[in-house]
């Protein structure tokens, strides 16, 4: 009555124990105490108390301005446990279309919420929802994804299309972190069901915790760096299947990589990491990039019948083909620590990480026991218990055979056509008297290098069986050479060190004993030559002596 204000109709009812069924697909609210006011052709209900799926309704105001238009305007404030809030979202239009995904999530703690719902009672498809919530100390877990976050605190927003949370304060692996979460329509991608981003400062071992197949990665890095970790669940195009993807991005500043060059990295420097992998981890397809230095494509282990397989390529081109198992290494590096990688490969062959399937690489500057040998090509294909490495370069050419078992007994065997070992770099001389005096003063202030501190424990070296067709040590041209050594309790015994050329014959034996920081060498060396002058010339001292047959003994 009185639609044109001819008068006023008003009724009022106080209701207790009310059940409110306010819309299709929405959970009922029960146990409500309310006061309903009917004025002319509309209704206003002010409610307190009650609950819906365990969520407490602290205050609610329902308004229908005109029964003819049948628009319900509902404002609700409430609170509840994290589990009840998640259950309400799953069983309402807020997130019922991704209920299967939310069923894998567990949420603890508590939260408060409020929302505004504009619901046309004649056609609920035109409903509009705007809501927000605040989480307090809510622990979040997803056992299916091996994910655990502690003490979530912060805001989230939701509507009828999806839910967005963050940035939330959170704890991950014991470290303070920030989490941003989007579900369904809030992701901005129709195919995306869930998108999460976690930010914090972590150790590599913390990130691989709980994934035994990735333990070897955690052991390669020391230190802590800022990481962005992404996680998505999305529909696979053309099917009903769902794809789970994990991404990791970091500058790695603060993390030192214990790997040979070109992947060796001190903690302060930057080497951008980008990694994506499918989940679950077992059998995952993983792709990673490290700056412009390396790209990697791996299939992670999925039990003994499906071991790890991967291809690593120096440079910035992502490899596609994978070997049946172990690691295939390819590409070109500006700098390559050859002995470091051989040591890593032998250790891996002994069970400490993935083994080597094959190697075919080249470098502009090869490092061999810390000395530069210039451009070099290397090829290797492991055989039974042995890693065979072919090298080809201006300074070295030939083959090395390194056993992957019983290395300390069998030793390293090498047959080289040539080995031109560079001499130690000379200290730069000043080109001006003032510079020379400054250099002399600086040299006097800095203690001289201790030759007993080599950094190498001689007792830790394996036996060496070395033959070289053309050996040059710095300026010394020694011709054909042979070396035989074996480890002892005190260090390394040199059974034979022999060099034969037309200009000089050298035979030596002795011992290198001590520790990495304090060692000494005792050698007995005999020199023989038909011409002392040519022998000295072979050592790089031309023109000092002419002629003179000689035989010398050195005990030092």
Coordinates of C-alpha atoms in Angstrom, one line a residue:
X1 CA 0.0 0.0 0.0
X2 CA 0.8 3.7 -0.2
X3 CA 3.2 3.3 -3.2
X4 CA 2.9 7.0 -3.9
X5 CA 3.3 8.1 -0.3
X6 CA -0.5 8.5 0.3
X7 CA 0.2 7.0 3.8
X8 CA 2.6 4.8 5.6
X9 CA 2.5 1.1 6.4
X10 CA 4.9 -0.2 9.1
X11 CA 5.3 -3.5 10.9
X12 CA 8.0 -4.7 13.2
X13 CA 8.9 -8.2 14.4
X14 CA 11.5 -9.5 16.8
X15 CA 12.7 -13.0 15.7
X16 CA 14.9 -15.5 17.5
X17 CA 16.3 -18.8 16.2
X18 CA 15.9 -17.6 12.6
X19 CA 17.2 -19.7 9.7
X20 CA 17.9 -17.4 6.7
X21 CA 18.0 -19.1 3.3
X22 CA 19.0 -16.0 1.3
X23 CA 20.0 -17.4 -2.0
X24 CA 20.5 -20.5 -4.1
X25 CA 23.9 -22.2 -3.7
X26 CA 24.6 -20.1 -0.6
X27 CA 25.0 -21.9 2.8
X28 CA 22.1 -21.2 5.2
X29 CA 22.6 -19.0 8.2
X30 CA 21.1 -20.4 11.4
X31 CA 20.5 -19.4 14.9
X32 CA 20.1 -15.7 14.1
X33 CA 18.5 -13.2 16.4
X34 CA 16.9 -10.4 14.3
X35 CA 14.6 -7.4 14.2
X36 CA 12.7 -7.1 11.0
X37 CA 11.0 -3.8 10.0
X38 CA 8.5 -3.6 7.1
X39 CA 8.0 -0.1 5.9
X40 CA 5.5 0.4 3.0
X41 CA 6.8 -1.9 0.2
X42 CA 10.2 -2.8 1.6
X43 CA 12.0 -4.6 4.4
X44 CA 15.0 -4.0 6.7
X45 CA 16.3 -6.8 8.9
X46 CA 19.1 -6.1 11.5
X47 CA 20.5 -9.3 12.9
X48 CA 23.1 -10.4 15.4
X49 CA 24.4 -13.8 16.4
X50 CA 24.0 -17.0 14.4
X51 CA 26.4 -18.9 12.2
X52 CA 26.9 -20.5 8.8
X53 CA 29.1 -23.5 8.4
X54 CA 30.9 -22.6 11.6
X55 CA 31.4 -19.0 10.6
X56 CA 30.0 -16.7 13.3
X57 CA 27.7 -13.8 12.1
X58 CA 28.5 -10.9 14.4
X59 CA 26.3 -8.4 12.6
X60 CA 24.1 -8.5 9.5
X61 CA 21.8 -6.0 7.8
X62 CA 19.5 -7.2 5.1
X63 CA 17.5 -4.7 3.0
X64 CA 14.9 -5.1 0.3
X65 CA 14.0 -1.5 -0.7
X66 CA 11.1 -2.6 -2.9
X67 CA 9.4 -6.0 -3.0
X68 CA 8.4 -5.4 -6.6
X69 CA 12.1 -5.2 -7.7
X70 CA 13.1 -8.0 -5.3
X71 CA 16.7 -6.9 -4.8
X72 CA 18.3 -8.2 -1.6
X73 CA 21.1 -5.9 -0.3
X74 CA 23.0 -7.8 2.4
X75 CA 25.9 -6.6 4.6
X76 CA 27.5 -9.1 6.9
X77 CA 30.3 -8.9 9.5
X78 CA 31.6 -12.0 11.1
X79 CA 34.5 -14.1 12.3
X80 CA 35.6 -17.7 12.6
X81 CA 38.5 -20.1 12.4
X82 CA 40.6 -20.3 9.3
X83 CA 39.1 -23.8 8.6
X84 CA 35.5 -22.5 8.8
X85 CA 36.3 -19.6 6.5
X86 CA 37.8 -21.9 3.9
X87 CA 34.8 -24.3 4.2
X88 CA 32.4 -21.4 3.7
X89 CA 34.2 -20.3 0.6
X90 CA 34.2 -23.8 -0.8
X91 CA 30.5 -24.2 -0.3
X92 CA 29.4 -20.8 -1.6
X93 CA 29.6 -19.2 -5.0
X94 CA 32.7 -17.4 -3.8
X95 CA 34.8 -20.5 -4.7
X96 CA 32.5 -23.5 -5.3
X97 CA 33.9 -23.8 -8.9
X98 CA 37.4 -24.5 -7.5
X99 CA 36.2 -26.5 -4.5
X100 CA 38.3 -29.5 -5.6
X101 CA 41.5 -27.5 -5.4
X102 CA 40.5 -25.8 -2.1
X103 CA 39.9 -29.3 -0.6
X104 CA 43.6 -29.9 -0.8
X105 CA 44.3 -26.8 1.4
X106 CA 44.2 -26.6 5.2
X107 CA 44.0 -23.3 7.0
X108 CA 44.4 -22.8 10.7
X109 CA 44.3 -19.7 12.9
X110 CA 41.4 -17.3 12.8
X111 CA 40.0 -14.4 10.8
X112 CA 37.4 -11.7 10.6
X113 CA 35.4 -10.8 7.4
X114 CA 32.8 -8.6 6.0
X115 CA 31.0 -8.6 2.7
X116 CA 28.3 -6.8 0.7
X117 CA 25.9 -8.9 -1.5
X118 CA 23.5 -7.4 -4.0
X119 CA 21.3 -10.3 -4.9
X120 CA 18.3 -10.0 -7.4
X121 CA 15.9 -12.6 -6.1
X122 CA 14.3 -13.1 -9.5
X123 CA 17.7 -13.8 -11.3
X124 CA 20.6 -14.6 -9.0
X125 CA 22.9 -14.7 -12.0
X126 CA 23.1 -10.9 -11.8
X127 CA 24.3 -11.0 -8.2
X128 CA 27.3 -8.8 -7.1
X129 CA 29.6 -9.5 -4.2
X130 CA 32.4 -7.5 -2.6
X131 CA 34.1 -8.8 0.5
X132 CA 37.3 -8.6 2.5
X133 CA 38.8 -10.6 5.4
X134 CA 41.8 -10.4 7.7
X135 CA 43.7 -13.5 8.7
X136 CA 45.4 -13.9 12.1
X137 CA 48.1 -16.4 12.8
X138 CA 46.6 -18.8 10.3
X139 CA 48.9 -21.8 9.5
X140 CA 48.5 -22.9 5.9
X141 CA 49.3 -26.4 4.5
X142 CA 48.9 -28.3 1.3
X143 CA 50.2 -31.8 1.9
X144 CA 49.6 -32.9 -1.7
X145 CA 52.2 -30.2 -2.7
X146 CA 54.6 -30.6 0.3
X147 CA 53.8 -27.0 1.2
X148 CA 53.7 -25.6 4.7
X149 CA 53.4 -21.9 5.7
X150 CA 53.2 -20.6 9.2
X151 CA 51.4 -17.7 10.9
X152 CA 49.7 -16.0 8.0
X153 CA 48.6 -12.5 8.9
X154 CA 47.1 -9.9 6.6
X155 CA 44.2 -9.0 4.3
X156 CA 42.3 -10.8 1.5
X157 CA 39.5 -9.7 -0.9
X158 CA 36.9 -11.8 -2.6
X159 CA 34.0 -11.5 -5.1
X160 CA 31.8 -13.9 -7.0
X161 CA 34.7 -14.5 -9.5
X162 CA 37.5 -15.3 -7.1
X163 CA 39.7 -14.5 -4.2
X164 CA 42.9 -12.5 -3.7
X165 CA 45.1 -12.5 -0.6
X166 CA 48.1 -10.4 0.3
X167 CA 50.6 -9.4 0.8
X168 CA 50.3 -11.7 3.8
X169 CA 53.1 -12.0 6.4
X170 CA 54.1 -15.6 6.6
X171 CA 56.8 -18.0 7.8
X172 CA 58.4 -20.5 5.4
X173 CA 61.1 -22.9 6.4
X174 CA 61.5 -20.8 9.5
X175 CA 62.1 -17.5 7.6
X176 CA 59.9 -14.4 7.5
X177 CA 58.2 -14.2 4.1
X178 CA 55.5 -12.5 2.1
X179 CA 52.7 -14.4 0.3
X180 CA 50.3 -13.3 -2.4
X181 CA 47.5 -15.6 -3.4
X182 CA 44.9 -15.5 -6.2
X183 CA 42.2 -18.0 -6.9
X184 CA 40.0 -18.4 -10.0
X185 CA 38.9 -15.1 -11.6
X186 CA 41.3 -13.1 -9.4
X187 CA 44.2 -14.6 -11.3
X188 CA 43.3 -12.7 -14.5
X189 CA 43.7 -15.9 -16.5
X190 CA 40.5 -18.0 -17.4
X191 CA 42.6 -21.2 -17.5
X192 CA 44.2 -20.5 -14.1
X193 CA 42.7 -22.0 -10.9
X194 CA 45.3 -20.9 -8.3
X195 CA 48.3 -18.6 -8.4
X196 CA 50.7 -18.0 -5.5
X197 CA 53.9 -16.0 -5.0
X198 CA 56.2 -16.3 -2.0
X199 CA 59.0 -13.9 -1.3
X200 CA 61.7 -14.2 1.3
X201 CA 65.4 -14.8 2.0
X202 CA 66.4 -18.5 2.0
X203 CA 69.2 -20.9 1.8
X204 CA 69.2 -23.3 -1.1
X205 CA 69.1 -26.3 1.3
X206 CA 65.9 -24.8 2.9
X207 CA 64.2 -24.7 -0.5
X208 CA 65.1 -28.3 -1.3
X209 CA 64.1 -29.5 2.2
X210 CA 61.7 -32.4 1.9
X211 CA 62.7 -33.3 -1.6
X212 CA 65.4 -36.1 -1.4
X213 CA 65.9 -36.1 -5.2
X214 CA 67.1 -32.4 -4.9
X215 CA 69.5 -32.8 -1.9
X216 CA 72.5 -32.6 -4.2
X217 CA 71.5 -29.1 -5.3
X218 CA 71.3 -27.8 -1.7
X219 CA 74.9 -29.0 -1.1
X220 CA 76.3 -26.9 -3.9
X221 CA 75.3 -23.5 -2.5
X222 CA 76.2 -21.7 0.7
X223 CA 74.6 -18.5 1.9
X224 CA 71.2 -16.8 1.8
X225 CA 69.6 -14.8 -0.9
X226 CA 66.2 -13.2 -1.8
X227 CA 63.9 -15.5 -3.8
X228 CA 60.6 -15.2 -5.6
X229 CA 58.8 -18.5 -5.6
X230 CA 55.7 -19.0 -7.8
X231 CA 53.2 -21.8 -7.8
X232 CA 50.3 -22.2 -10.2
X233 CA 47.5 -24.7 -11.0
X234 CA 45.9 -24.3 -14.4
X235 CA 43.8 -26.3 -16.9
X236 CA 45.7 -28.0 -19.6
X237 CA 44.5 -26.7 -23.0
X238 CA 42.2 -29.2 -24.7
X239 CA 41.7 -31.6 -21.7
X240 CA 40.3 -31.8 -18.2
X241 CA 43.7 -32.3 -16.7
X242 CA 45.3 -29.8 -14.4
X243 CA 49.0 -28.8 -14.5
X244 CA 50.9 -27.7 -11.4
X245 CA 54.0 -25.5 -12.0
X246 CA 56.6 -24.2 -9.6
X247 CA 59.0 -21.3 -10.6
X248 CA 62.0 -19.9 -8.7
X249 CA 63.7 -16.6 -9.4
X250 CA 66.7 -15.1 -7.6
X251 CA 69.8 -12.9 -8.3
X252 CA 71.7 -15.4 -6.0
X253 CA 73.4 -12.4 -4.3
X254 CA 74.6 -13.6 -1.0
X255 CA 74.9 -17.3 -2.1
X256 CA 78.3 -18.8 -3.0
X257 CA 78.2 -21.6 -5.6
X258 CA 80.7 -24.3 -4.9
X259 CA 81.1 -25.3 -8.5
X260 CA 84.1 -25.0 -10.9
X261 CA 84.2 -22.2 -13.5
X262 CA 82.2 -21.0 -15.3
X263 CA 79.6 -21.7 -12.6
X264 CA 81.8 -20.8 -9.6
X265 CA 80.3 -17.8 -7.9
X266 CA 81.5 -15.8 -4.8
X267 CA 78.6 -14.8 -2.5
X268 CA 78.6 -11.0 -3.2
X269 CA 78.2 -11.4 -7.0
X270 CA 75.0 -11.8 -9.0
X271 CA 74.1 -14.7 -11.2
X272 CA 70.4 -14.5 -12.1
X273 CA 68.6 -17.8 -11.6
X274 CA 65.3 -18.7 -13.3
X275 CA 63.8 -22.1 -12.8
X276 CA 60.5 -23.7 -13.8
X277 CA 59.4 -27.2 -13.0
X278 CA 56.2 -29.3 -13.1
X279 CA 54.8 -30.9 -9.9
X280 CA 54.9 -33.3 -8.3
X281 CA 58.7 -33.4 -8.0
X282 CA 59.1 -37.1 -8.9
X283 CA 59.6 -37.3 -12.7
X284 CA 59.3 -33.5 -13.0
X285 CA 60.3 -31.7 -16.1
X286 CA 62.7 -28.9 -15.0
X287 CA 64.2 -26.1 -16.9
X288 CA 66.7 -23.6 -15.5
X289 CA 68.9 -20.7 -16.6
X290 CA 71.9 -19.1 -14.8
X291 CA 72.4 -15.7 -16.4
X292 CA 74.0 -16.1 -19.8
X293 CA 76.3 -18.8 -18.5
X294 CA 74.2 -21.9 -18.6
X295 CA 70.9 -23.5 -19.5
X296 CA 69.6 -26.8 -18.1
X297 CA 66.8 -29.2 -19.0
X298 CA 66.3 -32.1 -16.6
X299 CA 63.8 -34.9 -15.9
X300 CA 64.0 -35.5 -12.2
X301 CA 64.3 -38.9 -10.7
X302 CA 61.1 -41.0 -10.1
X303 CA 62.5 -44.0 -8.3
X304 CA 65.2 -46.5 -9.4
X305 CA 63.5 -47.4 -12.6
X306 CA 63.3 -43.8 -13.7
X307 CA 66.6 -42.1 -12.7
X308 CA 67.5 -38.4 -13.2
X309 CA 68.3 -37.4 -16.8
X310 CA 69.4 -34.0 -18.0
X311 CA 71.3 -31.9 -20.5
X312 CA 73.4 -28.9 -19.4
X313 CA 74.5 -26.4 -22.0
X314 CA 77.0 -23.6 -21.5
X315 CA 75.6 -20.4 -23.1
X316 CA 72.0 -19.1 -23.3
X317 CA 70.3 -21.7 -25.6
X318 CA 67.9 -24.1 -23.8
X319 CA 68.6 -27.7 -24.8
X320 CA 65.6 -29.9 -25.7
X321 CA 66.9 -33.5 -26.1
X322 CA 67.5 -35.6 -22.9
X323 CA 69.7 -38.6 -22.5
X324 CA 68.2 -41.9 -21.1
X325 CA 69.8 -41.1 -17.7
X326 CA 72.5 -39.0 -16.0
X327 CA 73.8 -35.7 -17.3
X328 CA 74.8 -34.7 -20.8
X329 CA 77.1 -31.6 -20.9
X330 CA 77.4 -29.5 -24.1
X331 CA 78.3 -26.0 -25.3
X332 CA 81.1 -23.4 -25.2
X333 CA 82.4 -21.5 -22.2
X334 CA 84.7 -18.5 -22.1
X335 CA 86.4 -20.1 -19.1
X336 CA 86.4 -23.7 -17.9
X337 CA 88.0 -25.3 -14.8
X338 CA 88.7 -28.6 -16.3
X339 CA 90.2 -30.4 -13.3
X340 CA 87.4 -29.1 -11.1
X341 CA 84.7 -30.6 -13.4
X342 CA 86.6 -33.9 -13.6
X343 CA 86.8 -34.1 -9.9
X344 CA 83.0 -33.4 -9.6
X345 CA 82.3 -36.0 -12.2
X346 CA 84.4 -38.7 -10.5
X347 CA 82.8 -37.9 -7.2
X348 CA 79.3 -38.1 -8.8
X349 CA 80.2 -41.5 -10.3
X350 CA 80.9 -42.6 -6.7
X351 CA 77.3 -41.9 -5.8
X352 CA 77.5 -38.2 -4.7
X353 CA 75.0 -36.7 -7.2
X354 CA 74.1 -37.4 -10.8
X355 CA 76.6 -39.2 -13.0
X356 CA 77.9 -38.1 -16.4
X357 CA 76.3 -39.5 -19.6
X358 CA 78.7 -37.7 -22.0
X359 CA 80.6 -34.4 -22.3
X360 CA 81.4 -32.4 -25.4
X361 CA 82.5 -28.9 -24.7
X362 CA 85.0 -26.2 -25.7
X363 CA 86.5 -23.2 -24.0
X364 CA 88.5 -20.1 -24.8
X365 CA 90.5 -20.5 -21.6
X366 CA 91.0 -23.9 -19.9
X367 CA 92.1 -23.9 -16.3
X368 CA 94.2 -27.0 -15.3
X369 CA 95.2 -27.2 -11.7
X370 CA 94.8 -23.4 -11.6
X371 CA 97.0 -22.7 -14.6
X372 CA 95.7 -21.3 -17.9
X373 CA 96.1 -23.5 -20.9
X374 CA 94.3 -21.5 -23.5
X375 CA 91.7 -22.8 -25.9
X376 CA 90.7 -26.5 -25.4
X377 CA 88.2 -29.0 -26.6
X378 CA 87.1 -31.8 -24.3
X379 CA 85.1 -35.0 -25.0
X380 CA 84.2 -37.7 -22.5
X381 CA 82.1 -40.8 -22.4
X382 CA 82.1 -42.8 -19.1
X383 CA 82.9 -46.5 -19.5
X384 CA 82.7 -49.2 -16.9
X385 CA 84.3 -47.8 -13.7
X386 CA 86.4 -45.3 -15.8
X387 CA 85.9 -41.8 -17.1
X388 CA 87.9 -41.4 -20.3
X389 CA 88.5 -37.7 -21.3
X390 CA 90.0 -36.7 -24.7
X391 CA 91.5 -33.2 -24.8
X392 CA 92.7 -31.3 -27.8
X393 CA 94.3 -27.8 -27.7
X394 CA 97.5 -26.0 -28.5
X395 CA 98.9 -26.5 -25.0
X396 CA 97.6 -30.1 -24.4
X397 CA 96.4 -33.0 -26.5
X398 CA 95.8 -36.6 -25.6
X399 CA 93.7 -38.8 -23.2
X400 CA 93.1 -39.0 -19.5
X401 CA 91.6 -42.1 -17.9
X402 CA 90.2 -41.5 -14.4
X403 CA 88.6 -44.5 -12.5
X404 CA 85.3 -43.8 -10.8
X405 CA 86.0 -46.4 -8.2
X406 CA 89.1 -47.2 -6.2
X407 CA 90.7 -44.0 -7.4
X408 CA 93.3 -44.1 -4.6
X409 CA 94.5 -47.5 -5.7
X410 CA 94.2 -47.3 -9.5
X411 CA 95.2 -43.7 -10.0
X412 CA 95.0 -41.4 -13.0
X413 CA 96.5 -42.6 -16.3
X414 CA 97.3 -40.1 -19.0
X415 CA 98.9 -40.4 -22.5
X416 CA 99.4 -37.0 -24.0
X417 CA 101.0 -36.1 -27.3
X418 CA 102.0 -32.7 -25.9
X419 CA 101.8 -30.8 -22.7
X420 CA 103.1 -27.2 -22.6
X421 CA 102.8 -26.2 -19.0
X422 CA 102.9 -22.4 -18.5
X423 CA 105.4 -20.9 -16.2
X424 CA 104.2 -18.9 -13.1
X425 CA 103.3 -15.3 -14.0
X426 CA 106.0 -12.9 -13.2
X427 CA 105.1 -9.9 -10.9
X428 CA 104.7 -6.8 -13.0
X429 CA 107.8 -4.5 -12.8
X430 CA 107.4 -0.8 -12.3
X431 CA 108.2 1.4 -15.4
X432 CA 109.1 4.4 -13.4
X433 CA 111.6 4.9 -10.4
X434 CA 108.8 6.3 -8.3
X435 CA 106.6 3.4 -9.1
X436 CA 109.5 1.0 -8.4
X437 CA 110.1 2.5 -5.0
X438 CA 106.4 2.4 -4.2
X439 CA 106.3 -1.2 -5.3
X440 CA 109.4 -2.1 -3.2
X441 CA 107.8 -0.5 -0.2
X442 CA 104.6 -2.4 -0.8
X443 CA 106.5 -5.7 -1.3
X444 CA 108.3 -5.1 2.0
X445 CA 105.0 -4.5 3.8
X446 CA 103.4 -7.7 2.5
X447 CA 104.8 -11.0 3.8
X448 CA 106.4 -13.2 1.1
X449 CA 104.4 -16.2 -0.1
X450 CA 105.0 -19.3 2.0
X451 CA 106.1 -22.0 -0.5
X452 CA 105.2 -24.7 2.1
X453 CA 101.6 -23.5 2.0
X454 CA 100.4 -25.0 -1.3
X455 CA 96.7 -25.5 -0.4
X456 CA 97.1 -29.2 -1.6
X457 CA 97.3 -32.1 0.8
X458 CA 99.8 -34.4 -1.0
X459 CA 98.4 -37.5 0.8
X460 CA 95.0 -36.8 -0.7
X461 CA 96.3 -37.1 -4.3
X462 CA 95.7 -40.3 -6.2
X463 CA 98.5 -42.2 -8.0
X464 CA 99.6 -40.7 -11.3
X465 CA 100.7 -42.7 -14.4
X466 CA 101.6 -40.0 -16.9
X467 CA 103.3 -40.2 -20.3
X468 CA 103.9 -37.1 -22.4
X469 CA 105.4 -37.1 -25.9
X470 CA 106.5 -33.5 -25.8
X471 CA 106.7 -31.9 -22.4
X472 CA 107.5 -28.2 -21.9
X473 CA 107.5 -26.5 -18.5
X474 CA 107.5 -22.8 -19.0
X475 CA 110.6 -22.1 -21.2
X476 CA 112.1 -25.6 -20.6
X477 CA 111.7 -28.1 -23.4
X478 CA 112.1 -31.5 -21.8
X479 CA 110.9 -33.8 -24.6
X480 CA 109.4 -37.2 -23.8
X481 CA 108.5 -37.5 -20.1
X482 CA 107.1 -40.1 -17.7
X483 CA 105.8 -39.7 -14.1
X484 CA 104.8 -42.4 -11.7
X485 CA 103.6 -41.6 -8.2
X486 CA 101.6 -43.2 -5.3
X487 CA 100.2 -41.9 -2.0
X488 CA 101.8 -42.7 1.3
X489 CA 100.8 -42.2 4.9
X490 CA 102.9 -39.0 5.0
X491 CA 102.2 -37.7 1.5
X492 CA 103.1 -38.6 -2.1
X493 CA 106.0 -40.8 -3.2
X494 CA 107.5 -39.9 -6.6
X495 CA 108.8 -43.2 -7.8
X496 CA 109.9 -41.9 -11.2
X497 CA 110.1 -38.6 -12.9
X498 CA 112.0 -38.9 -16.2
X499 CA 112.5 -36.6 -19.2
X500 CA 114.5 -37.6 -22.3
X501 CA 115.3 -35.4 -25.2
X502 CA 118.3 -34.9 -27.6
X503 CA 119.6 -32.1 -25.4
X504 CA 119.0 -33.4 -21.8
X505 CA 118.2 -36.5 -19.8
X506 CA 116.6 -36.2 -16.4
X507 CA 115.8 -38.9 -13.8
X508 CA 114.3 -38.1 -10.5
X509 CA 112.6 -39.7 -7.5
X510 CA 111.6 -38.5 -4.1
X511 CA 108.8 -37.6 -1.7
X512 CA 106.3 -34.8 -1.2
X513 CA 105.2 -34.9 2.4
X514 CA 103.2 -32.8 4.9
X515 CA 99.9 -31.0 4.9
X516 CA 98.1 -28.5 2.7
X517 CA 99.4 -25.6 4.7
X518 CA 102.9 -27.0 5.5
X519 CA 104.6 -29.4 3.1
X520 CA 108.1 -30.1 1.8
X521 CA 109.6 -31.9 -1.1
X522 CA 112.8 -34.0 -1.0
X523 CA 114.1 -35.0 -4.4
X524 CA 117.1 -36.7 -5.9
X525 CA 117.6 -35.6 -9.5
X526 CA 120.3 -36.5 -12.0
X527 CA 120.9 -34.4 -15.1
X528 CA 123.0 -35.6 -18.1
X529 CA 123.8 -34.0 -21.4
X530 CA 126.4 -34.2 -24.1
X531 CA 126.5 -30.4 -24.1
X532 CA 125.9 -28.3 -21.0
X533 CA 125.0 -25.3 -23.1
X534 CA 122.2 -27.1 -24.9
X535 CA 121.0 -28.5 -21.6
X536 CA 120.7 -25.0 -20.1
X537 CA 119.1 -23.9 -23.4
X538 CA 116.5 -26.6 -22.9
X539 CA 115.8 -25.1 -19.5
X540 CA 115.3 -21.7 -21.1
X541 CA 118.8 -20.2 -20.4
X542 CA 120.3 -19.8 -23.8
X543 CA 123.8 -18.5 -24.4
X544 CA 125.2 -18.9 -20.9
X545 CA 127.6 -21.8 -21.7
X546 CA 129.0 -23.2 -24.9
X547 CA 129.7 -27.0 -25.0
X548 CA 130.7 -29.1 -22.1
X549 CA 129.6 -32.7 -21.5
X550 CA 128.1 -33.0 -18.1
X551 CA 126.5 -35.3 -15.5
X552 CA 125.1 -33.7 -12.4
X553 CA 123.4 -34.9 -9.2
X554 CA 121.0 -32.8 -7.2
X555 CA 119.8 -33.8 -3.7
X556 CA 117.6 -31.0 -2.3

